Amino acid sequence: MIKFLDLHKINKRYEAEIKSAINEVLDAGWYILGDADKAFEREYADYCGAAHCIGTANGLDALKLILKAYMEMGVMKENDEILVAANTFIASILAISDNRLTPVLVEPDPQTYNIDPALLEKHITARTRAILPVHLYGQLCDMEPITELANRHNLLVIEDSAQSQGAVQSTLRRKAGNLGDIAGHSFYPGKNLGALGDAGAVTTNNNELATIIRALQNYGSQQKYVHDFKGINSRLDEIQAAILSVKLKYLDSDNEKRREIAKIYLEQIKNPKLTLPYYSGNDDDVFHLFVALCEERDRLQQYLFEHDIQTAIHYPVAPHRQKAYSEWNHLSFPVTEKIHEQAVSIPISPVLEMCEVEKIIDCLNKF
C-alpha cells in the first residue's frame, strides 16, 4: 500500500539526531521554556526572516494568541470583523470566533483555491480590522494586492502559515511568516515541518506584539506569579522544540523533493476527469498537499484504494456547512462548496519513491 503520508518513514531518516536531541533535553532536566525552546525560536525566526518567534502549543493557539494580543493592545474589540477565506481548515475561523471577533467569509480564487484578493474590498466595513489570508495546501496567497488593499484601508494582515513552511514570495524573496504584520504557524506532525506531537509558533517583526504574546501564552505573566493579562497556557515544550530544530535543517531539501514530485504529476497526469492544482512555476510553493478536483471523487478514491494507493480529503465539509457554525448553514459559497465536494489529496512527500510516483500517475491516467 502506498501510504498517503508515511510519517514513520519521514522521521526515521532523522532518528539518530532526534534521539540525541531528546537526550539533551532529558540530561538538561528542564522541560518548559528552556534552552531548546529558545534555540528553535531563534532558528525559526531567522529562517522566516522575522525579528521574533514565539513557540506555542499548537497552530490554533498561535492564531488565537495573535488576535488576543491585538485586543489587549486596544487595536481590536469584540465584534470587530476579520476577513478570512471561506475555503480553509476550520481552525482559521475558530481562532476568530473564540476571541469574540466576527469572521467574514470570502470566496477563494477558483484557480488557486486561496482567498480571492479581488473580492476583499466589497466585504470591508467600518468594523473590519484585519485580513487573514490562509496559504492553503502550501501555496502562498497573492500577497501583493492583499497588502496594498490592507495599507489603503489601514487593515492588519495576519498570515495563517500553518501549511506553508518555507514557501517564498518570489518578487520580494520573503518567506511565509514574514509577509504580513504577524503570522501563525502549525507544526502538527503531518506538516512540512512537523513535530512528533502538537506544536506551533507566532512570527512577527513587532516588538510590542511579541512581548504581549509571550506573556499571554504563559498565563499572562512576564514575571513568575505576576500576571499582567488574563492569559492562557500555550507553550512549546522542550522536547518538541529540540525535534523541530533537527528537522528545520532539512526543510528546504524536503520541500524541493515535494516540488519535484508535483512537477512530475503536473506534467504526466493526463486525465480530463481531474482538475490538477495551479502551479505558479516559480518554485514559490511547497506543496504541503497535492489537491486535485474530481466530480467522481468517491469512485476515484475507491479505485485508487483497490490499487493500493491511499488518498485523503482536505476537507470534506466547508466551514459554513459545519454544525459548529449553524448560523451560516443557509449561506452559499459556490466556489468553496465545489472544492470541498470534489477535492482529493494525492500522496506527496519527501519519502515517496519514484516507482510509487509512477504507479500513482499510471493509475490516475487509467481512471
Coordinates of N, CA and C in Angstrom, one line a residue, residues 58-270:
N58 N 0.3 24.8 19.8 CA -0.2 24.3 18.5 C -0.5 25.5 17.6
G59 N -0.9 25.2 16.4 CA -1.2 26.3 15.4 C -2.4 27.1 15.7
L60 N -3.5 26.4 16.2 CA -4.7 27.2 16.5 C -4.4 28.2 17.6
D61 N -3.7 27.8 18.7 CA -3.3 28.7 19.7 C -2.5 29.9 19.2
A62 N -1.7 29.6 18.2 CA -0.9 30.7 17.7 C -1.8 31.8 17.1
L63 N -2.8 31.4 16.4 CA -3.7 32.4 15.8 C -4.6 33.0 16.9
K64 N -5.0 32.2 17.9 CA -5.8 32.8 19.0 C -5.0 33.8 19.7
L65 N -3.8 33.5 20.0 CA -2.9 34.5 20.8 C -2.7 35.8 20.0
I66 N -2.5 35.7 18.7 CA -2.3 36.9 17.9 C -3.5 37.8 18.1
L67 N -4.7 37.3 17.9 CA -5.9 38.1 18.0 C -6.1 38.6 19.4
K68 N -5.8 37.8 20.4 CA -6.0 38.2 21.8 C -5.0 39.3 22.1
A69 N -3.8 39.3 21.5 CA -2.8 40.3 21.8 C -3.3 41.6 21.2
Y70 N -3.8 41.6 20.0 CA -4.3 42.8 19.4 C -5.4 43.4 20.2
M71 N -6.2 42.6 20.8 CA -7.3 43.1 21.6 C -6.8 43.7 22.9
E72 N -5.8 43.1 23.5 CA -5.1 43.6 24.7 C -4.5 45.0 24.4
M73 N -4.0 45.2 23.1 CA -3.4 46.4 22.7 C -4.5 47.5 22.4
G74 N -5.7 47.1 22.3 CA -6.8 48.0 22.0 C -7.0 48.2 20.5
V75 N -6.3 47.4 19.7 CA -6.4 47.5 18.3 C -7.7 46.9 17.8
M76 N -8.1 45.9 18.5 CA -9.4 45.3 18.1 C -10.3 45.2 19.4
K77 N -11.6 45.0 19.2 CA -12.5 44.8 20.3 C -13.6 43.8 19.8
E78 N -14.3 43.3 20.8 CA -15.3 42.3 20.5 C -16.2 42.8 19.3
N79 N -16.6 41.8 18.5 CA -17.5 42.0 17.3 C -16.8 42.7 16.1
D80 N -15.5 43.1 16.3 CA -14.8 43.6 15.1 C -14.7 42.5 14.1
E81 N -14.5 42.8 12.8 CA -14.6 41.8 11.7 C -13.2 41.5 11.2
I82 N -13.0 40.2 10.9 CA -11.8 39.7 10.2 C -12.2 39.0 8.9
L83 N -11.6 39.5 7.8 CA -11.9 38.8 6.5 C -11.0 37.6 6.4
V84 N -11.6 36.5 6.1 CA -10.9 35.2 6.1 C -11.5 34.3 5.0
A85 N -10.6 33.4 4.5 CA -11.0 32.5 3.4 C -12.2 31.6 3.8
A86 N -13.2 31.5 2.9 CA -14.3 30.6 3.2 C -13.8 29.2 3.0
N87 N -12.8 29.0 2.1 CA -12.2 27.7 1.9 C -10.9 27.5 2.7
T88 N -11.1 27.0 3.9 CA -9.9 26.8 4.8 C -10.3 25.7 5.8
F89 N -9.2 25.2 6.5 CA -9.5 24.4 7.6 C -10.1 25.2 8.7
I90 N -11.0 24.7 9.5 CA -11.9 25.4 10.4 C -11.1 26.2 11.5
A91 N -9.8 25.8 11.7 CA -9.0 26.4 12.8 C -8.9 27.9 12.5
S92 N -8.7 28.3 11.2 CA -8.5 29.7 10.9 C -9.7 30.5 11.4
I93 N -10.9 29.9 11.3 CA -12.1 30.6 11.7 C -12.4 30.5 13.2
L94 N -12.0 29.3 13.8 CA -12.2 29.1 15.2 C -11.4 30.2 16.0
A95 N -10.2 30.5 15.6 CA -9.4 31.5 16.3 C -10.1 32.8 16.4
I96 N -10.8 33.2 15.3 CA -11.5 34.5 15.3 C -12.7 34.5 16.2
S97 N -13.6 33.5 16.1 CA -14.8 33.4 16.9 C -14.5 33.2 18.4
D98 N -13.4 32.5 18.7 CA -13.0 32.2 20.0 C -12.7 33.5 20.8
N99 N -12.2 34.5 20.0 CA -11.9 35.8 20.6 C -13.1 36.8 20.5
R100 N -14.2 36.3 20.2 CA -15.5 37.0 20.1 C -15.4 38.1 19.1
L101 N -14.6 37.8 18.0 CA -14.5 38.6 16.9 C -15.4 38.0 15.8
T102 N -15.6 38.7 14.7 CA -16.6 38.2 13.7 C -15.9 37.8 12.4
P103 N -15.9 36.5 12.1 CA -15.3 36.1 10.8 C -16.2 36.5 9.7
V104 N -15.6 37.1 8.6 CA -16.3 37.4 7.4 C -15.7 36.5 6.3
L105 N -16.5 35.6 5.8 CA -16.0 34.6 4.8 C -15.9 35.2 3.4
V106 N -14.8 35.0 2.8 CA -14.6 35.4 1.4 C -14.2 34.3 0.5
E107 N -14.9 34.2 -0.6 CA -14.7 33.1 -1.6 C -13.2 33.0 -2.1
P108 N -12.7 31.8 -2.4 CA -11.4 31.7 -3.0 C -11.4 32.0 -4.5
D109 N -10.2 32.3 -5.0 CA -9.9 32.3 -6.4 C -10.1 30.9 -6.9
P110 N -11.0 30.7 -7.9 CA -11.2 29.3 -8.4 C -10.0 28.6 -9.0
Q111 N -9.0 29.4 -9.4 CA -7.8 28.8 -9.9 C -6.8 28.3 -8.8
T112 N -6.6 29.2 -7.8 CA -5.6 28.8 -6.8 C -6.2 28.2 -5.5
Y113 N -7.5 28.4 -5.3 CA -8.2 27.9 -4.1 C -7.9 28.8 -2.9
N114 N -7.0 29.8 -3.0 CA -6.7 30.7 -1.9 C -7.7 31.9 -2.0
I115 N -7.8 32.7 -0.9 CA -8.6 33.8 -0.9 C -8.5 34.7 -2.1
D116 N -9.6 35.2 -2.6 CA -9.5 36.0 -3.9 C -9.4 37.5 -3.5
P117 N -8.2 38.1 -3.8 CA -8.0 39.5 -3.5 C -9.0 40.4 -4.1
A118 N -9.5 40.0 -5.3 CA -10.5 40.9 -6.0 C -11.8 41.0 -5.3
L119 N -12.1 40.1 -4.4 CA -13.4 40.1 -3.7 C -13.3 40.7 -2.3
L120 N -12.1 41.0 -1.8 CA -12.0 41.5 -0.5 C -12.6 42.9 -0.2
E121 N -12.4 43.8 -1.1 CA -12.8 45.2 -0.8 C -14.3 45.3 -0.6
K122 N -15.1 44.6 -1.3 CA -16.6 44.7 -1.1 C -17.0 44.2 0.2
H123 N -16.2 43.5 1.0 CA -16.5 43.0 2.3 C -16.0 43.9 3.4
I124 N -15.3 44.9 3.1 CA -14.8 45.8 4.1 C -15.8 46.7 4.6
T125 N -16.0 46.8 5.9 CA -16.9 47.7 6.6 C -16.2 48.6 7.6
A126 N -16.9 49.4 8.3 CA -16.3 50.2 9.4 C -15.8 49.4 10.5
R127 N -16.2 48.1 10.6 CA -15.8 47.3 11.7 C -14.6 46.3 11.3
T128 N -14.2 46.4 10.0 CA -13.2 45.5 9.6 C -11.8 45.9 10.2
R129 N -11.1 45.0 10.7 CA -9.8 45.3 11.3 C -8.6 44.6 10.7
A130 N -8.9 43.4 10.1 CA -7.8 42.7 9.5 C -8.2 41.7 8.4
I131 N -7.2 41.3 7.6 CA -7.4 40.3 6.6 C -6.5 39.1 7.1
L132 N -7.1 37.9 7.1 CA -6.4 36.7 7.5 C -6.3 35.8 6.3
P133 N -5.2 36.0 5.4 CA -5.0 35.1 4.3 C -4.4 33.7 4.8
V134 N -5.0 32.7 4.2 CA -4.5 31.3 4.6 C -3.7 30.8 3.4
H135 N -2.5 30.5 3.6 CA -1.7 29.9 2.5 C -2.0 28.4 2.4
L136 N -3.1 28.1 1.7 CA -3.6 26.7 1.8 C -2.8 25.8 0.9
Y137 N -2.7 24.5 1.4 CA -2.0 23.4 0.6 C -0.6 23.7 0.3
G138 N 0.0 24.7 1.0 CA 1.4 25.1 0.7 C 1.7 26.1 -0.4
Q139 N 0.6 26.7 -0.9 CA 0.7 27.7 -1.9 C 0.4 29.1 -1.3
L140 N 1.3 30.0 -1.5 CA 1.1 31.3 -1.0 C -0.1 32.0 -1.6
C141 N -0.8 32.8 -0.8 CA -1.8 33.7 -1.3 C -1.2 34.8 -2.1
D142 N -2.0 35.5 -2.9 CA -1.5 36.6 -3.8 C -1.3 37.8 -2.8
M143 N -0.2 37.9 -2.2 CA 0.0 38.8 -1.1 C 0.1 40.3 -1.5
E144 N 0.6 40.6 -2.7 CA 0.8 42.0 -3.1 C -0.5 42.8 -3.1
P145 N -1.5 42.3 -3.8 CA -2.8 43.0 -3.8 C -3.4 43.0 -2.4
I146 N -3.2 42.0 -1.7 CA -3.8 41.9 -0.3 C -3.1 43.0 0.6
T147 N -1.8 43.1 0.5 CA -1.1 44.1 1.3 C -1.4 45.5 0.8
E148 N -1.5 45.7 -0.5 CA -1.9 47.0 -1.0 C -3.3 47.5 -0.5
L149 N -4.2 46.5 -0.5 CA -5.6 46.8 -0.1 C -5.6 47.1 1.4
A150 N -4.8 46.3 2.2 CA -4.8 46.5 3.6 C -4.2 47.8 4.0
N151 N -3.1 48.2 3.3 CA -2.5 49.5 3.6 C -3.5 50.7 3.3
R152 N -4.2 50.5 2.2 CA -5.1 51.6 1.8 C -6.3 51.7 2.8
H153 N -6.7 50.7 3.4 CA -7.8 50.7 4.3 C -7.3 50.6 5.8
N154 N -6.0 50.7 6.0 CA -5.5 50.7 7.4 C -5.9 49.4 8.1
L155 N -5.7 48.3 7.4 CA -6.1 47.0 8.0 C -4.8 46.2 8.3
L156 N -4.8 45.3 9.2 CA -3.7 44.4 9.5 C -3.8 43.2 8.6
V157 N -2.6 42.6 8.4 CA -2.5 41.3 7.6 C -2.0 40.3 8.5
I158 N -2.8 39.3 8.8 CA -2.4 38.2 9.7 C -2.3 36.9 8.9
E159 N -1.1 36.4 8.7 CA -1.0 35.2 7.9 C -1.3 33.9 8.7
D160 N -2.1 33.1 8.0 CA -2.2 31.7 8.5 C -1.2 30.9 7.7
S161 N 0.0 30.6 8.3 CA 1.1 29.9 7.6 C 1.2 28.5 8.1
A162 N 0.1 27.9 8.5 CA 0.1 26.5 9.1 C 0.6 25.5 8.1
Q163 N 0.3 25.8 6.7 CA 0.6 24.8 5.7 C 1.7 25.2 4.8
S164 N 2.5 26.2 5.1 CA 3.3 26.8 4.1 C 4.8 27.1 4.6
Q165 N 5.3 26.3 5.5 CA 6.6 26.5 6.0 C 7.7 26.4 4.8
G166 N 8.4 27.5 4.6 CA 9.4 27.5 3.6 C 9.0 28.1 2.3
A167 N 7.7 28.4 2.1 CA 7.2 29.0 0.8 C 7.7 30.4 0.7
V168 N 8.1 30.8 -0.5 CA 8.8 32.1 -0.7 C 8.0 32.9 -1.7
Q169 N 7.8 34.2 -1.4 CA 7.2 35.1 -2.3 C 8.3 35.6 -3.3
S170 N 8.2 35.2 -4.5 CA 9.4 35.4 -5.4 C 9.7 36.8 -5.7
T171 N 8.8 37.7 -5.7 CA 9.1 39.1 -6.1 C 9.8 39.8 -4.9
L172 N 9.5 39.4 -3.7 CA 10.2 40.1 -2.5 C 11.2 39.2 -1.9
R173 N 11.3 37.9 -2.3 CA 12.2 36.9 -1.8 C 12.0 36.8 -0.3
R174 N 10.8 36.9 0.2 CA 10.5 36.7 1.6 C 9.6 35.5 1.8
K175 N 9.8 34.9 3.0 CA 9.1 33.6 3.2 C 7.8 33.8 3.9
A176 N 6.9 32.8 3.8 CA 5.7 32.8 4.6 C 6.1 33.0 6.1
G177 N 5.3 33.7 6.8 CA 5.6 34.1 8.1 C 6.2 35.4 8.3
N178 N 6.6 36.0 7.1 CA 7.2 37.4 7.1 C 6.6 38.2 6.0
L179 N 5.3 37.9 5.6 CA 4.7 38.6 4.5 C 3.6 39.5 5.0
G180 N 3.3 39.6 6.2 CA 2.2 40.4 6.8 C 2.7 41.1 8.1
D181 N 1.8 41.5 8.9 CA 2.1 42.1 10.2 C 2.5 41.0 11.2
I182 N 2.0 39.8 11.1 CA 2.2 38.7 12.0 C 1.7 37.4 11.4
A183 N 2.2 36.3 11.9 CA 1.8 35.0 11.3 C 1.7 33.9 12.4
G184 N 0.7 33.0 12.1 CA 0.6 31.8 13.0 C 1.1 30.6 12.2
H185 N 1.8 29.7 12.9 CA 2.3 28.5 12.2 C 1.9 27.3 13.0
S186 N 1.7 26.2 12.3 CA 1.5 24.9 12.9 C 2.6 23.9 12.6
F187 N 3.0 23.1 13.6 CA 4.0 22.1 13.4 C 3.4 20.7 13.7
Y188 N 2.1 20.6 13.4 CA 1.4 19.3 13.6 C 2.2 18.2 12.8
P189 N 2.3 17.0 13.2 CA 3.2 16.0 12.6 C 3.2 15.9 11.1
G190 N 2.0 16.1 10.5 CA 1.9 15.9 9.1 C 2.3 17.1 8.3
K191 N 2.7 18.2 8.9 CA 3.1 19.4 8.2 C 4.5 19.2 7.6
N192 N 4.9 20.1 6.6 CA 6.2 20.0 6.0 C 7.3 20.1 7.0
L193 N 7.1 20.9 8.0 CA 8.0 20.9 9.2 C 7.1 20.5 10.4
G194 N 7.2 19.2 10.7 CA 6.3 18.6 11.7 C 7.0 18.1 12.9
A195 N 6.4 18.4 14.1 CA 6.9 17.9 15.3 C 6.5 16.4 15.5
L196 N 6.8 15.8 16.7 CA 6.3 14.5 17.0 C 5.1 14.6 18.0
G197 N 4.3 15.6 17.8 CA 3.2 15.9 18.6 C 2.7 17.3 18.2
D198 N 1.8 17.9 19.0 CA 1.3 19.2 18.7 C 2.4 20.3 19.0
A199 N 2.4 21.3 18.1 CA 3.3 22.4 18.3 C 3.0 23.5 17.3
G200 N 3.3 24.7 17.7 CA 3.0 25.9 16.8 C 3.9 27.0 17.1
A201 N 3.7 28.1 16.4 CA 4.6 29.3 16.7 C 3.9 30.6 16.1
V202 N 4.3 31.7 16.6 CA 4.0 33.0 16.0 C 5.3 33.7 15.6
T203 N 5.2 34.3 14.4 CA 6.4 35.1 14.0 C 5.9 36.5 13.7
T204 N 6.7 37.5 14.0 CA 6.4 38.9 13.8 C 7.7 39.8 13.9
N205 N 7.6 41.0 13.3 CA 8.6 42.0 13.5 C 8.2 43.1 14.5
N206 N 7.0 42.9 15.1 CA 6.5 43.9 16.0 C 7.0 43.6 17.5
N207 N 7.8 44.4 18.0 CA 8.4 44.1 19.4 C 7.3 44.1 20.4
E208 N 6.4 45.1 20.4 CA 5.3 45.1 21.4 C 4.4 43.9 21.4
L209 N 4.0 43.5 20.1 CA 3.2 42.3 20.0 C 3.9 41.1 20.5
A210 N 5.1 40.9 20.2 CA 5.9 39.8 20.6 C 5.9 39.7 22.1
T211 N 6.1 40.8 22.8 CA 6.2 40.8 24.2 C 4.9 40.4 24.9
I212 N 3.8 40.9 24.3 CA 2.5 40.6 24.8 C 2.1 39.2 24.6
I213 N 2.4 38.7 23.4 CA 2.1 37.2 23.1 C 2.9 36.3 24.0
R214 N 4.1 36.7 24.2 CA 5.0 35.8 25.1 C 4.4 35.8 26.5
A215 N 3.8 36.9 27.0 CA 3.2 36.9 28.3 C 1.8 36.1 28.2
L216 N 1.0 36.3 27.2 CA -0.3 35.7 27.1 C -0.2 34.2 27.0
Q217 N 0.9 33.7 26.4 CA 1.0 32.2 26.3 C 1.5 31.6 27.6
N218 N 1.9 32.4 28.5 CA 2.4 31.9 29.8 C 1.6 32.5 31.0
Y219 N 0.3 32.2 30.9 CA -0.7 32.6 31.9 C -0.8 34.2 32.1
G220 N -0.4 34.9 31.0 CA -0.4 36.3 31.1 C 0.7 36.9 31.9
S221 N 1.8 36.2 32.1 CA 2.8 36.6 33.0 C 4.2 36.8 32.3
Q222 N 4.8 37.9 32.7 CA 6.2 38.2 32.2 C 7.2 37.9 33.4
Q223 N 6.7 37.9 34.6 CA 7.4 37.6 35.8 C 6.7 36.6 36.6
K224 N 7.3 35.5 37.1 CA 6.6 34.4 37.7 C 5.7 34.9 38.8
Y225 N 4.5 34.4 38.7 CA 3.4 34.8 39.7 C 3.0 36.2 39.7
V226 N 3.4 36.9 38.7 CA 2.9 38.3 38.5 C 2.2 38.3 37.1
H227 N 0.9 38.6 37.1 CA 0.1 38.4 35.9 C -0.5 39.7 35.4
D228 N 0.0 40.2 34.2 CA -0.4 41.4 33.7 C -1.7 41.3 32.8
F229 N -1.9 40.1 32.3 CA -3.0 39.8 31.4 C -3.8 38.5 31.8
K230 N -5.0 38.4 31.3 CA -5.7 37.1 31.5 C -5.3 36.2 30.4
G231 N -4.2 35.5 30.6 CA -3.5 34.7 29.6 C -4.0 33.3 29.6
I232 N -3.3 32.5 28.8 CA -3.6 31.0 28.7 C -2.3 30.3 28.9
N233 N -2.4 29.0 28.9 CA -1.2 28.1 28.9 C -1.0 27.5 27.5
S234 N -0.1 28.0 26.8 CA 0.2 27.5 25.4 C 1.7 27.7 25.1
R235 N 2.5 26.7 25.6 CA 3.9 26.9 25.4 C 4.5 25.7 24.6
L236 N 5.5 25.9 23.8 CA 6.2 24.9 23.1 C 7.1 24.2 24.0
D237 N 6.9 22.9 24.2 CA 7.7 22.1 25.2 C 9.1 21.9 24.6
E238 N 10.0 21.6 25.5 CA 11.4 21.5 25.1 C 11.7 20.3 24.2
I239 N 11.0 19.2 24.4 CA 11.3 18.1 23.5 C 10.8 18.4 22.1
Q240 N 9.6 18.9 21.9 CA 9.2 19.3 20.6 C 10.1 20.3 19.9
A241 N 10.5 21.3 20.7 CA 11.4 22.3 20.2 C 12.7 21.7 19.7
A242 N 13.3 20.8 20.5 CA 14.5 20.1 20.1 C 14.3 19.3 18.8
I243 N 13.2 18.6 18.7 CA 13.0 17.9 17.5 C 12.8 18.8 16.2
L244 N 12.1 19.9 16.4 CA 11.9 20.8 15.3 C 13.2 21.5 14.9
S245 N 14.1 21.7 15.8 CA 15.5 22.2 15.4 C 16.2 21.2 14.5
V246 N 16.1 19.9 14.8 CA 16.7 18.9 14.0 C 16.1 19.0 12.6
K247 N 14.8 19.0 12.5 CA 14.1 18.8 11.2 C 14.1 20.1 10.4
L248 N 14.3 21.3 11.0 CA 14.3 22.5 10.3 C 15.5 22.5 9.3
K249 N 16.6 21.9 9.7 CA 17.8 21.8 8.8 C 17.5 21.2 7.5
Y250 N 16.5 20.3 7.4 CA 16.2 19.6 6.2 C 15.0 20.1 5.5
L251 N 14.3 21.2 6.0 CA 13.1 21.6 5.4 C 13.2 22.0 4.0
D252 N 14.2 22.8 3.6 CA 14.3 23.2 2.2 C 14.5 22.1 1.3
S253 N 15.3 21.1 1.6 CA 15.6 20.0 0.7 C 14.3 19.1 0.6
D254 N 13.6 19.0 1.7 CA 12.3 18.2 1.7 C 11.3 18.9 0.8
N255 N 11.2 20.2 0.9 CA 10.3 21.0 0.1 C 10.7 20.9 -1.4
E256 N 11.9 20.8 -1.7 CA 12.4 20.7 -3.1 C 11.9 19.3 -3.6
K257 N 12.0 18.3 -2.8 CA 11.5 17.0 -3.2 C 10.1 17.0 -3.5
R258 N 9.3 17.7 -2.7 CA 7.9 17.8 -2.9 C 7.6 18.5 -4.2
R259 N 8.3 19.6 -4.5 CA 8.1 20.3 -5.8 C 8.5 19.4 -7.0
E260 N 9.5 18.6 -6.8 CA 9.9 17.8 -7.9 C 8.8 16.8 -8.3
I261 N 8.2 16.2 -7.2 CA 7.1 15.2 -7.5 C 5.9 15.9 -8.0
A262 N 5.6 17.1 -7.5 CA 4.5 17.9 -8.0 C 4.6 18.2 -9.5
K263 N 5.8 18.6 -9.9 CA 6.1 18.9 -11.3 C 5.9 17.7 -12.2
I264 N 6.3 16.5 -11.7 CA 6.1 15.3 -12.5 C 4.6 15.0 -12.6
Y265 N 3.9 15.1 -11.5 CA 2.4 14.9 -11.5 C 1.8 15.9 -12.6
L266 N 2.2 17.1 -12.5 CA 1.5 18.1 -13.4 C 1.9 17.9 -14.9
E267 N 3.0 17.3 -15.1 CA 3.4 17.1 -16.5 C 2.8 15.8 -17.0
Q268 N 2.7 14.8 -16.2 CA 2.4 13.4 -16.7 C 0.9 13.0 -16.4
I269 N 0.2 13.6 -15.5 CA -1.2 13.2 -15.3 C -2.0 13.8 -16.3
K270 N -2.6 13.0 -17.2 CA -3.4 13.5 -18.3 C -4.7 12.8 -18.3

